[in-house]
PDB file of C-alpha atoms in Angstrom:
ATOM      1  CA  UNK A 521       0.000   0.000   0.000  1.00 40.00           C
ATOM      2  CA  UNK A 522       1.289   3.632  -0.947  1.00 57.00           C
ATOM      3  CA  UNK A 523       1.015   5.735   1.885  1.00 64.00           C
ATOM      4  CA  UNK A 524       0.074   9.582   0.751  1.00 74.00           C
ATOM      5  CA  UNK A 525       2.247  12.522   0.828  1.00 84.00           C
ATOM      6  CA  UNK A 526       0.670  16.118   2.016  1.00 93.00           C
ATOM      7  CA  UNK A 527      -0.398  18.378  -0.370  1.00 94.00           C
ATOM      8  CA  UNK A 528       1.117  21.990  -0.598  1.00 96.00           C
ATOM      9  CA  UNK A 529      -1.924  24.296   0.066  1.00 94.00           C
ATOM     10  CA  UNK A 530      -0.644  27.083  -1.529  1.00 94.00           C
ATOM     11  CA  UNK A 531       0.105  25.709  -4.724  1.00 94.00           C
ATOM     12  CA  UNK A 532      -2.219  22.434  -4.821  1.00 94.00           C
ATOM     13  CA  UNK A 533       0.508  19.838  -6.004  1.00 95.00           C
ATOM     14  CA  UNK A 534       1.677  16.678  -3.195  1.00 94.00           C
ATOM     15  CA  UNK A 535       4.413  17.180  -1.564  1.00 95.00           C
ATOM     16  CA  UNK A 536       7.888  14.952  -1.757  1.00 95.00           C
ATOM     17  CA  UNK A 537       9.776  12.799   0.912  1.00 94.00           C
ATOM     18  CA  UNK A 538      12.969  14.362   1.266  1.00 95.00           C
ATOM     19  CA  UNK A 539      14.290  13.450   4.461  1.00 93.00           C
ATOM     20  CA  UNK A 540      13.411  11.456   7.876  1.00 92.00           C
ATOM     21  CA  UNK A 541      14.632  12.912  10.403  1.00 91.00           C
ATOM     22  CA  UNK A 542      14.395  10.362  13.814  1.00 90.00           C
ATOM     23  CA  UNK A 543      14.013  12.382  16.971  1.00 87.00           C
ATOM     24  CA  UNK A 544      13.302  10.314  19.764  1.00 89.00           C
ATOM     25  CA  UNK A 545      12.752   6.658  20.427  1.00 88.00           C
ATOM     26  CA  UNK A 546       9.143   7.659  19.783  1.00 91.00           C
ATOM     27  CA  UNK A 547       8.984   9.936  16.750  1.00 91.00           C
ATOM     28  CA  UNK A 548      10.487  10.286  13.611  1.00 91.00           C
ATOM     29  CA  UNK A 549       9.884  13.609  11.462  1.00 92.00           C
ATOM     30  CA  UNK A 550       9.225  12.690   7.821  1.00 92.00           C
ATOM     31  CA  UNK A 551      10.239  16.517   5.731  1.00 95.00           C
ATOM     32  CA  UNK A 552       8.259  16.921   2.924  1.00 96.00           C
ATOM     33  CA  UNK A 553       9.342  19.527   0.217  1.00 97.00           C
ATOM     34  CA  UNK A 554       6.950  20.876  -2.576  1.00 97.00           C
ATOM     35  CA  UNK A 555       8.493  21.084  -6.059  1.00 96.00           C
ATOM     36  CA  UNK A 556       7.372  24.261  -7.035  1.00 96.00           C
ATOM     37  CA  UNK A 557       7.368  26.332  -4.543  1.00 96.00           C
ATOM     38  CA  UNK A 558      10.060  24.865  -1.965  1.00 95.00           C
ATOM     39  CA  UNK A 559       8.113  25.023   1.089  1.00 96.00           C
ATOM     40  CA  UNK A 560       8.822  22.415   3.491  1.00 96.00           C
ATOM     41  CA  UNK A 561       6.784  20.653   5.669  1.00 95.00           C
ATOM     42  CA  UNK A 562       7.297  18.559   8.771  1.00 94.00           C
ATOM     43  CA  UNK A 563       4.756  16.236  10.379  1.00 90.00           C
ATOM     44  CA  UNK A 564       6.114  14.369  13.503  1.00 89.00           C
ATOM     45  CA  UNK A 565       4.862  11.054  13.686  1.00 87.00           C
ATOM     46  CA  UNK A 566       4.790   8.360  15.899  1.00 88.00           C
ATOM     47  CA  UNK A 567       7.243   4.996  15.285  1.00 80.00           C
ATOM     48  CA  UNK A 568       4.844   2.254  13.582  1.00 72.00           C
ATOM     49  CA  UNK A 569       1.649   4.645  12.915  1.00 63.00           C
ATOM     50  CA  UNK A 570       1.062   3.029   9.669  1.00 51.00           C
ATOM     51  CA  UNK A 571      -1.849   2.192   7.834  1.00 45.00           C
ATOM     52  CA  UNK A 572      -1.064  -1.577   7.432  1.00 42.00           C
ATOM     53  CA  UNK A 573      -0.018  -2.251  10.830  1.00 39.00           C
ATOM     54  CA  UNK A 574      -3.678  -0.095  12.420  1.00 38.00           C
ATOM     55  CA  UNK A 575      -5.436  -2.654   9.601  1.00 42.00           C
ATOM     56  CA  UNK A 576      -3.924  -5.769  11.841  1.00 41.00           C
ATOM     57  CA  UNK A 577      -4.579  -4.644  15.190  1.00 42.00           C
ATOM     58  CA  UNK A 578      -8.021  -3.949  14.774  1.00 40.00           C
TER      59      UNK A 578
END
């Protein structure tokens, strides 16, 4: 399964994966980057949120 990228809301195009940056045993901080504009975006998110493994458990 593809998992999404955000969507730049000023220019309407999805973002990129650029970089993950891990900042605790907890998080890691996925930086997304939009192509046209350069904005970059990041979204902290919690070690094994996915949607595959919240598909499993339930």
């Amino acid at each position: 399964m593809e998992i999404p990228t955000p969507m730049c809301r000023a220019c309407g195009v999805d973002r990129e994966l650029v970089e993950i940056e891990h900042a605790n045993a907890s998080f890691d901080v996925p930086h997304y980057r939009c192509p046209s504009c350069n904005n970059v975006l990041r979204l902290a998110v919690r070690q094994g949120d996915t949607p595959e493994q919240s598909e499993s458990c339930g």
